[in-house]
């Protein structure tokens, strides 16, 4: 019998979130599973790492059949670093992150703790996938998302993810039968139009809550936003070489000697 | 007389750090300056944003001639969002971030609060540059870095930075006369080899400090690492479309229907 793949599972919503419990159940159908995830929600943490404070790691028992699960006081990227360096005795075959409660499509990839965990694994040479369901509810229905995660995970293990690439998988918030398929896409050009909610403390000092509206600036039918709006799962290959190679020529016309 | 450019200055080491004071002095030679920067160090914050807690903003007075300076309780990305939406009455002509105390070359761009501020500005359609000096000391000598920052800033205002690109400028820790020039580069392929420092609390519980060693895996002479090691300033054009367009074809061979 072939050796089972070793699957590292993490997320940014915290180790008890229903999304990661769903992803763990998928991973257990396919391989040996180790979970290292934040002990509290870390949404919007981007690729933060903990360098000015200490990190704590606890062996935890959440489900009846959970043995290899660790909660970590740090960020999603910290979880991956600790898993690889302190917990696992060999390199995992794949790292999966999520299932996030909410979208990480388009520009949200930049702010996403879910994707930062996957990217951290990618940087360390481990194939990695982040999964997100477009439903922010704690009690979201992960039935369709689980099926998608299993399909993508099996493909990734079979075909291998290209080097230095991680996958950003977003799943529309519709029922399994309404999902039209899985599309490989590019990241749509979009941004957030911030609307700060300005309030006053009981002591009369101003403070702000960050809120905003997502604005899709990109009508391309090859984008993740188009796919999701039209009933498809989006798979965007994400790279961590951020060099805009195409603009190097233009910058070489600048005069740096004045 | 031509209208002076409006320059937004931020950083991740905090508003009182010598690096941002150096950058402010450069900016003031060229334009009208508004500073919105974190009230405390935010190194390693990546592209974190504050969504689960409140944000505070204070009009502060640090130098004798500082009028338009605000400290913010949030991350570097929060600072840029607040500056654009709550403080400035028009879009700045450019946003500059730094001068960071320490390197943001190669893969460090991913973890960098300095660069996340620049990238946030870029996402909002504002030309942006992050500056970093390869010296982690609080009392680093910013003389050479200031000259470099002025040269790059003037070029950016004159030529314009390509759309959807921000610049990652790293300055070697050598004297002004020893700097050989400014090179446009690509990001070197590198990672950190973590070495967690495992300790025990006075109560006998394990905890960790994240430490590590930077490992350059890339011998290319067109990389930022090569430039910096050889006495050059590196300028890497950075994009926030993370799509690995070159791998889409390969992923389209996967079978998502099983």
Coordinates of C-alpha atoms in Angstrom, one line a residue:
Chain A
X1 CA 0.0 0.0 0.0
X2 CA 1.3 3.5 -0.9
X3 CA 2.4 5.6 2.0
X4 CA -0.3 8.2 2.9
X5 CA 0.7 11.8 2.3
X6 CA 1.4 14.0 5.3
X7 CA -1.0 16.9 5.3
X8 CA -0.4 20.0 7.4
X9 CA -3.6 21.9 8.1
X10 CA -3.9 25.5 9.3
X11 CA -6.1 28.6 9.0
X12 CA -6.6 32.1 10.2
X13 CA -10.0 31.9 11.9
X14 CA -8.6 29.8 14.8
X15 CA -8.4 26.1 15.5
X16 CA -12.0 25.7 16.7
X17 CA -13.6 27.4 13.6
X18 CA -16.1 25.2 11.7
X19 CA -14.1 26.0 8.5
X20 CA -10.9 24.3 9.7
X21 CA -12.9 21.4 11.2
X22 CA -14.4 20.8 7.7
X23 CA -11.0 20.9 6.1
X24 CA -9.5 18.5 8.6
X25 CA -12.3 16.0 7.9
X26 CA -11.4 16.2 4.2
X27 CA -7.7 15.8 4.8
X28 CA -8.3 12.8 7.0
X29 CA -9.9 11.0 4.1
X30 CA -6.7 11.4 2.1
X31 CA -3.7 11.4 4.4
X32 CA -2.1 11.6 7.8
X33 CA -3.0 15.0 9.3
X34 CA -1.2 17.4 11.6
X35 CA -3.0 20.6 12.6
X36 CA -1.2 23.7 13.8
X37 CA -3.5 26.7 13.9
X38 CA -4.0 30.0 15.8
X39 CA -5.6 29.8 19.2
X40 CA -7.7 32.9 18.3
X41 CA -9.0 34.6 15.1
X42 CA -6.3 36.2 13.0
X43 CA -8.3 37.6 10.0
X44 CA -6.7 40.4 8.2
X45 CA -3.3 39.6 9.6
X46 CA -1.7 39.5 6.1
X47 CA 1.8 38.0 6.2
X48 CA 2.5 39.1 9.8
X49 CA 5.1 37.2 11.8
X50 CA 5.8 37.5 15.6
X51 CA 9.3 38.8 16.2
X52 CA 8.9 41.1 19.2
X53 CA 7.0 38.8 21.5
X54 CA 7.0 35.1 22.5
X55 CA 5.1 32.2 20.9
X56 CA 3.2 29.6 22.8
X57 CA 2.2 26.2 21.4
X58 CA -0.3 23.8 23.1
X59 CA -1.2 20.2 22.2
X60 CA -5.0 20.4 22.2
X61 CA -7.8 17.9 21.9
X62 CA -10.9 19.2 20.1
X63 CA -12.7 16.4 18.3
X64 CA -13.0 12.8 19.5
X65 CA -10.5 11.6 16.9
X66 CA -8.1 14.5 17.0
X67 CA -4.6 13.5 18.1
X68 CA -2.1 15.7 16.3
X69 CA -3.5 19.1 16.9
X70 CA -1.7 22.2 18.2
X71 CA -2.9 25.6 18.9
X72 CA -0.5 28.5 18.6
X73 CA -0.6 32.0 20.0
X74 CA 0.9 33.5 16.9
X75 CA -0.2 34.4 13.3
X76 CA -0.9 31.9 10.5
X77 CA 2.6 32.4 9.1
X78 CA 4.0 31.6 12.6
X79 CA 1.9 28.4 12.7
X80 CA 3.5 27.1 9.6
X81 CA 7.0 28.0 10.7
X82 CA 6.5 26.3 14.1
X83 CA 4.9 23.3 12.5
X84 CA 7.8 22.7 10.1
X85 CA 10.6 23.5 12.6
X86 CA 9.3 22.3 15.9
X87 CA 6.5 19.8 15.5
X88 CA 6.8 17.7 12.3
X89 CA 9.7 15.3 11.9
X90 CA 9.5 15.4 8.2
X91 CA 8.5 17.9 5.5
X92 CA 4.7 17.7 4.9
X93 CA 3.6 16.6 1.4
X94 CA 1.2 19.5 1.3
X95 CA -0.1 22.3 3.5
X96 CA -3.7 23.3 3.3
X97 CA -5.2 26.4 4.9
X98 CA -8.8 27.3 5.6
X99 CA -11.5 26.8 4.9
X100 CA -11.8 30.5 5.5
X101 CA -15.1 32.0 6.5
X102 CA -15.2 34.7 3.8
X103 CA -13.7 35.6 0.5
X104 CA -10.0 35.8 -0.3
X105 CA -10.5 36.4 -4.0
X106 CA -8.9 39.3 -5.9
X107 CA -6.9 41.9 -3.9
X108 CA -8.1 40.2 -0.6
X109 CA -5.2 37.7 -1.1
X110 CA -2.9 40.5 0.1
X111 CA -4.7 40.9 3.5
X112 CA -5.5 37.3 4.0
X113 CA -4.1 35.3 6.9
X114 CA -5.4 32.1 5.3
X115 CA -3.3 32.8 2.2
X116 CA -0.3 34.0 4.1
X117 CA -0.1 30.6 5.8
X118 CA -0.2 28.9 2.3
X119 CA 2.4 31.4 1.0
X120 CA 4.7 30.7 4.0
X121 CA 4.6 27.0 3.2
X122 CA 5.3 27.8 -0.5
X123 CA 8.3 29.8 0.5
X124 CA 9.6 26.8 2.5
X125 CA 9.2 24.6 -0.6
X126 CA 6.0 22.9 0.5
X127 CA 3.1 22.6 -2.0
X128 CA 0.2 24.7 -0.5
X129 CA -3.4 25.6 -1.1
X130 CA -5.7 28.1 0.7
X131 CA -9.4 27.5 0.6
X132 CA -12.1 30.1 1.3
X133 CA -15.9 30.0 1.2
X134 CA -17.7 33.2 0.3
X135 CA -19.8 33.1 3.5
X136 CA -18.7 35.1 6.6
X137 CA -21.1 33.3 8.9
X138 CA -19.7 31.2 11.7
X139 CA -22.3 28.5 10.9
X140 CA -21.8 28.6 7.2
X141 CA -22.6 25.4 5.2
X142 CA -19.3 23.8 4.2
X143 CA -20.8 20.8 2.3
X144 CA -20.0 22.1 -1.2
X145 CA -16.7 23.6 -0.1
X146 CA -15.6 20.2 1.3
X147 CA -16.2 18.5 -2.0
X148 CA -14.3 21.2 -3.8
X149 CA -11.4 21.0 -1.3
X150 CA -11.2 17.2 -1.8
X151 CA -11.1 17.5 -5.6
X152 CA -8.4 20.2 -5.6
X153 CA -6.3 18.5 -3.0
X154 CA -6.4 15.2 -4.8
X155 CA -5.4 16.9 -8.1
X156 CA -2.6 18.8 -6.3
X157 CA -1.2 15.5 -4.8
X158 CA -1.5 13.7 -8.2
X159 CA -0.1 16.4 -10.5
X160 CA 2.1 18.5 -8.1
X161 CA 1.7 22.2 -7.8
X162 CA 4.3 24.1 -10.0
X163 CA 7.3 25.3 -8.0
X164 CA 7.1 28.6 -6.1
X165 CA 3.3 28.7 -6.7
X166 CA 0.5 28.3 -4.2
X167 CA -3.2 28.0 -5.0
X168 CA -5.8 30.4 -3.9
X169 CA -9.2 28.6 -4.1
X170 CA -12.4 30.5 -3.5
X171 CA -15.8 28.8 -3.4
X172 CA -19.1 30.6 -4.2
X173 CA -21.7 30.5 -1.5
X174 CA -24.2 28.3 -3.4
X175 CA -25.3 24.7 -3.1
X176 CA -23.2 21.9 -4.4
X177 CA -25.6 21.2 -7.3
X178 CA -25.5 24.8 -8.4
X179 CA -21.7 25.0 -8.7
X180 CA -20.9 24.9 -12.4
X181 CA -17.3 23.8 -12.2
X182 CA -13.8 24.8 -11.2
X183 CA -12.0 27.5 -13.2
X184 CA -8.3 28.5 -13.2
X185 CA -8.3 32.3 -13.1
X186 CA -6.2 35.4 -12.7
X187 CA -6.6 37.8 -9.8
X188 CA -9.1 40.5 -10.6
X189 CA -8.0 44.1 -10.3
X190 CA -10.0 45.5 -7.4
X191 CA -9.7 47.5 -4.3
X192 CA -11.6 48.5 -1.2
X193 CA -13.3 51.8 -0.9
X194 CA -12.8 52.5 2.8
X195 CA -15.5 54.0 4.8
X196 CA -14.2 54.7 8.3
X197 CA -16.9 54.7 11.0
X198 CA -15.8 57.6 13.2
X199 CA -17.1 57.5 16.8
X200 CA -16.3 59.0 20.1
X201 CA -15.2 57.3 23.3
X202 CA -17.3 57.9 26.4
X203 CA -14.6 60.4 27.3
X204 CA -15.0 62.4 24.1
X205 CA -12.0 61.2 22.1
X206 CA -12.4 60.2 18.4
X207 CA -11.7 56.7 17.2
X208 CA -12.4 54.7 14.1
X209 CA -13.6 51.4 12.9
X210 CA -12.3 50.2 9.5
X211 CA -15.2 49.3 7.2
X212 CA -15.4 49.5 3.4
X213 CA -16.9 48.4 0.1
X214 CA -15.2 46.0 -2.3
X215 CA -14.9 47.5 -5.8
X216 CA -14.2 45.3 -8.7
X217 CA -12.4 47.4 -11.4
X218 CA -11.9 44.5 -13.8
X219 CA -14.5 43.2 -16.2
X220 CA -12.3 40.3 -17.5
X221 CA -14.0 37.0 -17.9
X222 CA -10.7 35.2 -17.0
X223 CA -10.8 36.7 -13.4
X224 CA -11.7 35.1 -10.1
X225 CA -14.4 37.6 -9.5
X226 CA -16.1 36.7 -12.8
X227 CA -15.9 33.0 -12.0
X228 CA -17.4 33.4 -8.5
X229 CA -20.2 35.7 -9.7
X230 CA -21.1 33.1 -12.3
X231 CA -21.3 30.1 -10.2
X232 CA -17.7 28.7 -10.6
X233 CA -15.0 27.9 -8.0
X234 CA -11.9 30.1 -8.7
X235 CA -8.4 28.7 -8.6
X236 CA -5.7 31.4 -8.8
X237 CA -2.0 30.4 -8.9
X238 CA -0.3 32.9 -6.6
X239 CA 3.5 33.7 -6.6
X240 CA 5.7 35.2 -4.0
X241 CA 8.2 36.6 -6.4
X242 CA 6.6 40.0 -6.5
X243 CA 8.9 41.4 -9.1
X244 CA 7.1 43.2 -11.9
X245 CA 9.5 41.9 -14.5
X246 CA 7.7 43.7 -17.3
X247 CA 8.5 47.1 -15.9
X248 CA 12.2 46.7 -15.4
X249 CA 13.0 48.1 -18.9
X250 CA 11.0 51.2 -18.2
X251 CA 12.7 51.9 -14.9
X252 CA 16.1 51.5 -16.6
X253 CA 15.4 54.7 -18.5
X254 CA 15.5 56.7 -15.2
X255 CA 18.5 58.8 -14.5
X256 CA 20.0 57.9 -11.1
X257 CA 23.1 60.0 -11.5
X258 CA 21.7 63.5 -11.0
Chain B
X1 CA 5.9 78.6 -9.8
X2 CA 4.9 75.0 -10.1
X3 CA 2.7 73.6 -7.3
X4 CA 4.7 71.5 -4.9
X5 CA 3.8 67.8 -4.8
X6 CA 1.9 66.5 -1.8
X7 CA 4.0 63.7 -0.2
X8 CA 2.5 61.2 2.3
X9 CA 5.2 59.7 4.6
X10 CA 4.8 56.6 6.7
X11 CA 6.8 53.7 8.0
X12 CA 6.7 50.6 10.2
X13 CA 9.2 51.5 12.9
X14 CA 7.0 54.1 14.4
X15 CA 6.7 57.9 14.0
X16 CA 9.6 58.8 16.2
X17 CA 12.2 56.4 14.6
X18 CA 15.3 58.2 13.2
X19 CA 14.6 56.5 9.8
X20 CA 11.3 58.3 9.2
X21 CA 12.7 61.5 10.6
X22 CA 15.4 61.3 7.9
X23 CA 12.8 60.5 5.2
X24 CA 10.6 63.5 6.3
X25 CA 13.6 65.8 6.0
X26 CA 14.2 64.6 2.4
X27 CA 10.5 65.0 1.5
X28 CA 10.4 68.5 2.9
X29 CA 13.1 69.6 0.4
X30 CA 10.8 68.5 -2.4
X31 CA 7.1 68.9 -1.5
X32 CA 4.4 69.5 1.0
X33 CA 4.5 66.7 3.6
X34 CA 1.9 65.0 5.6
X35 CA 3.0 62.2 8.0
X36 CA 0.8 59.4 9.2
X37 CA 2.7 56.7 11.0
X38 CA 2.3 54.0 13.7
X39 CA 2.6 55.1 17.3
X40 CA 4.7 52.1 18.0
X41 CA 7.0 49.7 16.1
X42 CA 5.2 47.4 13.6
X43 CA 8.0 45.4 12.1
X44 CA 7.1 42.1 10.6
X45 CA 3.4 43.1 10.4
X46 CA 3.2 42.2 6.7
X47 CA 0.0 43.5 5.1
X48 CA -2.0 43.3 8.4
X49 CA -5.0 45.6 8.8
X50 CA -7.1 46.2 11.9
X51 CA -10.6 44.9 11.5
X52 CA -11.4 43.6 15.0
X53 CA -10.4 46.5 17.1
X54 CA -10.6 50.3 17.0
X55 CA -8.1 52.7 15.5
X56 CA -6.9 55.9 17.2
X57 CA -5.3 58.9 15.5
X58 CA -3.4 61.7 17.2
X59 CA -2.1 65.0 15.8
X60 CA 1.4 65.0 17.2
X61 CA 4.3 67.5 17.3
X62 CA 7.7 65.9 17.2
X63 CA 10.2 68.3 15.5
X64 CA 10.2 72.0 15.7
X65 CA 8.9 72.4 12.2
X66 CA 6.5 69.5 12.1
X67 CA 2.9 70.5 11.6
X68 CA 1.1 67.8 9.7
X69 CA 2.0 64.7 11.6
X70 CA -0.4 62.1 12.9
X71 CA 0.4 59.0 14.9
X72 CA -1.9 56.0 14.5
X73 CA -2.6 53.0 16.8
X74 CA -2.8 50.7 13.8
X75 CA -0.6 48.9 11.2
X76 CA 1.3 50.6 8.4
X77 CA -1.5 49.6 6.0
X78 CA -4.1 51.2 8.4
X79 CA -2.0 54.4 8.4
X80 CA -2.3 54.8 4.6
X81 CA -6.0 54.0 4.6
X82 CA -6.7 56.6 7.4
X83 CA -4.4 59.2 5.7
X84 CA -6.2 58.9 2.4
X85 CA -9.7 58.7 3.8
X86 CA -9.7 60.8 6.9
X87 CA -6.8 63.2 6.9
X88 CA -5.9 64.4 3.4
X89 CA -8.2 66.5 1.4
X90 CA -6.7 65.4 -1.9
X91 CA -4.9 62.3 -3.2
X92 CA -1.2 62.6 -2.5
X93 CA 1.1 62.7 -5.5
X94 CA 3.3 60.1 -3.9
X95 CA 3.5 58.0 -0.8
X96 CA 7.0 57.1 0.7
X97 CA 7.5 54.6 3.4
X98 CA 10.6 54.2 5.6
X99 CA 13.5 54.6 5.9
X100 CA 13.3 51.2 7.5
X101 CA 15.9 50.2 10.0
X102 CA 16.9 46.9 8.3
X103 CA 16.6 45.1 5.0
X104 CA 13.4 44.5 3.0
X105 CA 15.2 42.9 0.1
X106 CA 14.3 39.6 -1.5
X107 CA 11.6 37.6 0.3
X108 CA 11.6 40.1 3.2
X109 CA 9.2 42.2 1.0
X110 CA 6.5 39.7 2.0
X111 CA 6.9 40.2 5.8
X112 CA 7.6 44.0 5.6
X113 CA 5.4 46.6 7.2
X114 CA 7.3 49.2 5.3
X115 CA 6.5 47.7 2.0
X116 CA 2.9 46.9 3.0
X117 CA 2.3 50.6 3.5
X118 CA 3.7 51.3 0.0
X119 CA 1.7 48.5 -1.5
X120 CA -1.5 49.7 0.1
X121 CA -0.9 53.1 -1.5
X122 CA -0.3 51.4 -4.8
X123 CA -3.6 49.5 -4.5
X124 CA -5.3 52.8 -4.0
X125 CA -3.7 54.2 -7.2
X126 CA -1.0 56.3 -5.5
X127 CA 2.6 56.1 -6.7
X128 CA 4.6 54.7 -3.8
X129 CA 8.1 53.8 -2.7
X130 CA 9.5 51.9 0.3
X131 CA 13.0 52.7 1.5
X132 CA 15.1 50.4 3.7
X133 CA 18.7 50.7 5.0
X134 CA 20.6 47.5 5.7
X135 CA 21.3 48.6 9.3
X136 CA 19.1 47.4 12.2
X137 CA 20.6 49.9 14.7
X138 CA 18.3 52.6 16.1
X139 CA 21.2 55.1 15.6
X140 CA 22.0 54.0 12.1
X141 CA 23.7 56.6 9.8
X142 CA 21.1 57.7 7.3
X143 CA 23.4 60.2 5.4
X144 CA 23.8 58.0 2.3
X145 CA 20.2 56.7 2.5
X146 CA 18.9 60.2 2.4
X147 CA 20.8 61.1 -0.7
X148 CA 19.5 57.9 -2.4
X149 CA 15.9 58.6 -1.3
X150 CA 16.1 62.1 -2.8
X151 CA 17.4 60.8 -6.1
X152 CA 14.8 58.0 -6.4
X153 CA 11.9 60.3 -5.2
X154 CA 12.8 63.0 -7.8
X155 CA 13.0 60.4 -10.6
X156 CA 9.6 59.0 -9.5
X157 CA 8.0 62.4 -9.5
X158 CA 9.6 63.3 -12.9
X159 CA 9.0 60.0 -14.8
X160 CA 6.0 58.5 -12.9
X161 CA 6.0 55.0 -11.6
X162 CA 4.3 52.5 -13.9
X163 CA 0.7 51.7 -13.0
X164 CA 0.1 49.1 -10.3
X165 CA 3.8 48.9 -9.4
X166 CA 5.5 50.1 -6.3
X167 CA 9.2 50.4 -5.7
X168 CA 11.2 48.5 -3.1
X169 CA 14.5 50.4 -2.6
X170 CA 17.2 48.9 -0.4
X171 CA 20.4 50.7 0.5
X172 CA 23.6 48.9 1.5
X173 CA 25.1 49.8 4.9
X174 CA 28.2 51.5 3.5
X175 CA 29.3 55.2 3.2
X176 CA 28.0 57.5 0.5
X177 CA 31.3 57.5 -1.4
X178 CA 31.4 53.7 -1.5
X179 CA 27.9 53.3 -3.0
X180 CA 28.6 52.3 -6.7
X181 CA 25.2 53.3 -8.0
X182 CA 21.5 52.4 -8.2
X183 CA 20.4 49.2 -9.9
X184 CA 17.0 48.1 -11.1
X185 CA 16.7 44.4 -10.0
X186 CA 14.5 41.4 -9.6
X187 CA 13.7 39.9 -6.2
X188 CA 16.2 37.2 -5.3
X189 CA 14.8 33.7 -4.5
X190 CA 15.6 33.3 -0.8
X191 CA 14.0 32.2 2.4
X192 CA 14.6 32.2 6.2
X193 CA 16.0 29.1 7.9
X194 CA 14.1 29.3 11.2
X195 CA 15.8 28.6 14.4
X196 CA 13.3 28.8 17.2
X197 CA 14.8 29.6 20.5
X198 CA 12.8 27.4 22.9
X199 CA 12.7 28.5 26.5
X200 CA 10.7 27.8 29.7
X201 CA 8.6 30.3 31.6
X202 CA 9.4 30.6 35.4
X203 CA 6.4 28.3 35.7
X204 CA 7.9 25.5 33.6
X205 CA 5.9 26.0 30.4
X206 CA 7.7 26.0 27.0
X207 CA 7.6 29.0 24.8
X208 CA 9.5 30.2 21.7
X209 CA 11.2 33.1 20.2
X210 CA 11.3 33.2 16.4
X211 CA 14.9 33.7 15.1
X212 CA 16.5 32.6 11.9
X213 CA 19.1 32.9 9.2
X214 CA 18.5 34.4 5.8
X215 CA 19.5 32.0 3.0
X216 CA 20.0 33.3 -0.5
X217 CA 19.2 30.5 -2.9
X218 CA 19.7 32.7 -6.0
X219 CA 23.1 33.4 -7.6
X220 CA 21.7 35.7 -10.3
X221 CA 23.6 39.0 -10.9
X222 CA 20.3 40.7 -11.7
X223 CA 19.0 40.2 -8.2
X224 CA 18.6 42.7 -5.3
X225 CA 20.8 40.5 -3.1
X226 CA 23.7 40.6 -5.7
X227 CA 23.4 44.4 -6.0
X228 CA 23.4 45.0 -2.2
X229 CA 26.4 42.6 -1.7
X230 CA 28.3 44.4 -4.4
X231 CA 27.8 48.0 -3.2
X232 CA 24.8 49.0 -5.2
X233 CA 21.4 50.3 -4.1
X234 CA 18.6 47.9 -5.3
X235 CA 15.3 49.0 -6.8
X236 CA 12.8 46.2 -7.3
X237 CA 9.5 47.0 -9.0
X238 CA 6.9 45.2 -7.0
X239 CA 3.4 44.2 -8.1
X240 CA 0.3 43.3 -6.1
X241 CA -1.2 41.2 -8.9
X242 CA 0.1 38.0 -7.4
X243 CA -1.2 35.8 -10.3
X244 CA 1.4 33.4 -11.6
X245 CA 0.2 33.9 -15.2
X246 CA 2.9 31.5 -16.6
X247 CA 1.4 28.6 -14.6
X248 CA -2.2 28.9 -15.7
X249 CA -1.7 26.6 -18.7
X250 CA -0.2 23.9 -16.6
X251 CA -3.1 24.0 -14.1
X252 CA -5.6 23.8 -16.9
X253 CA -4.4 20.2 -17.5
X254 CA -5.8 19.2 -14.1
X255 CA -9.0 17.1 -14.0
X256 CA -11.5 18.8 -11.8
X257 CA -14.4 16.5 -12.8
X258 CA -13.5 13.3 -10.9

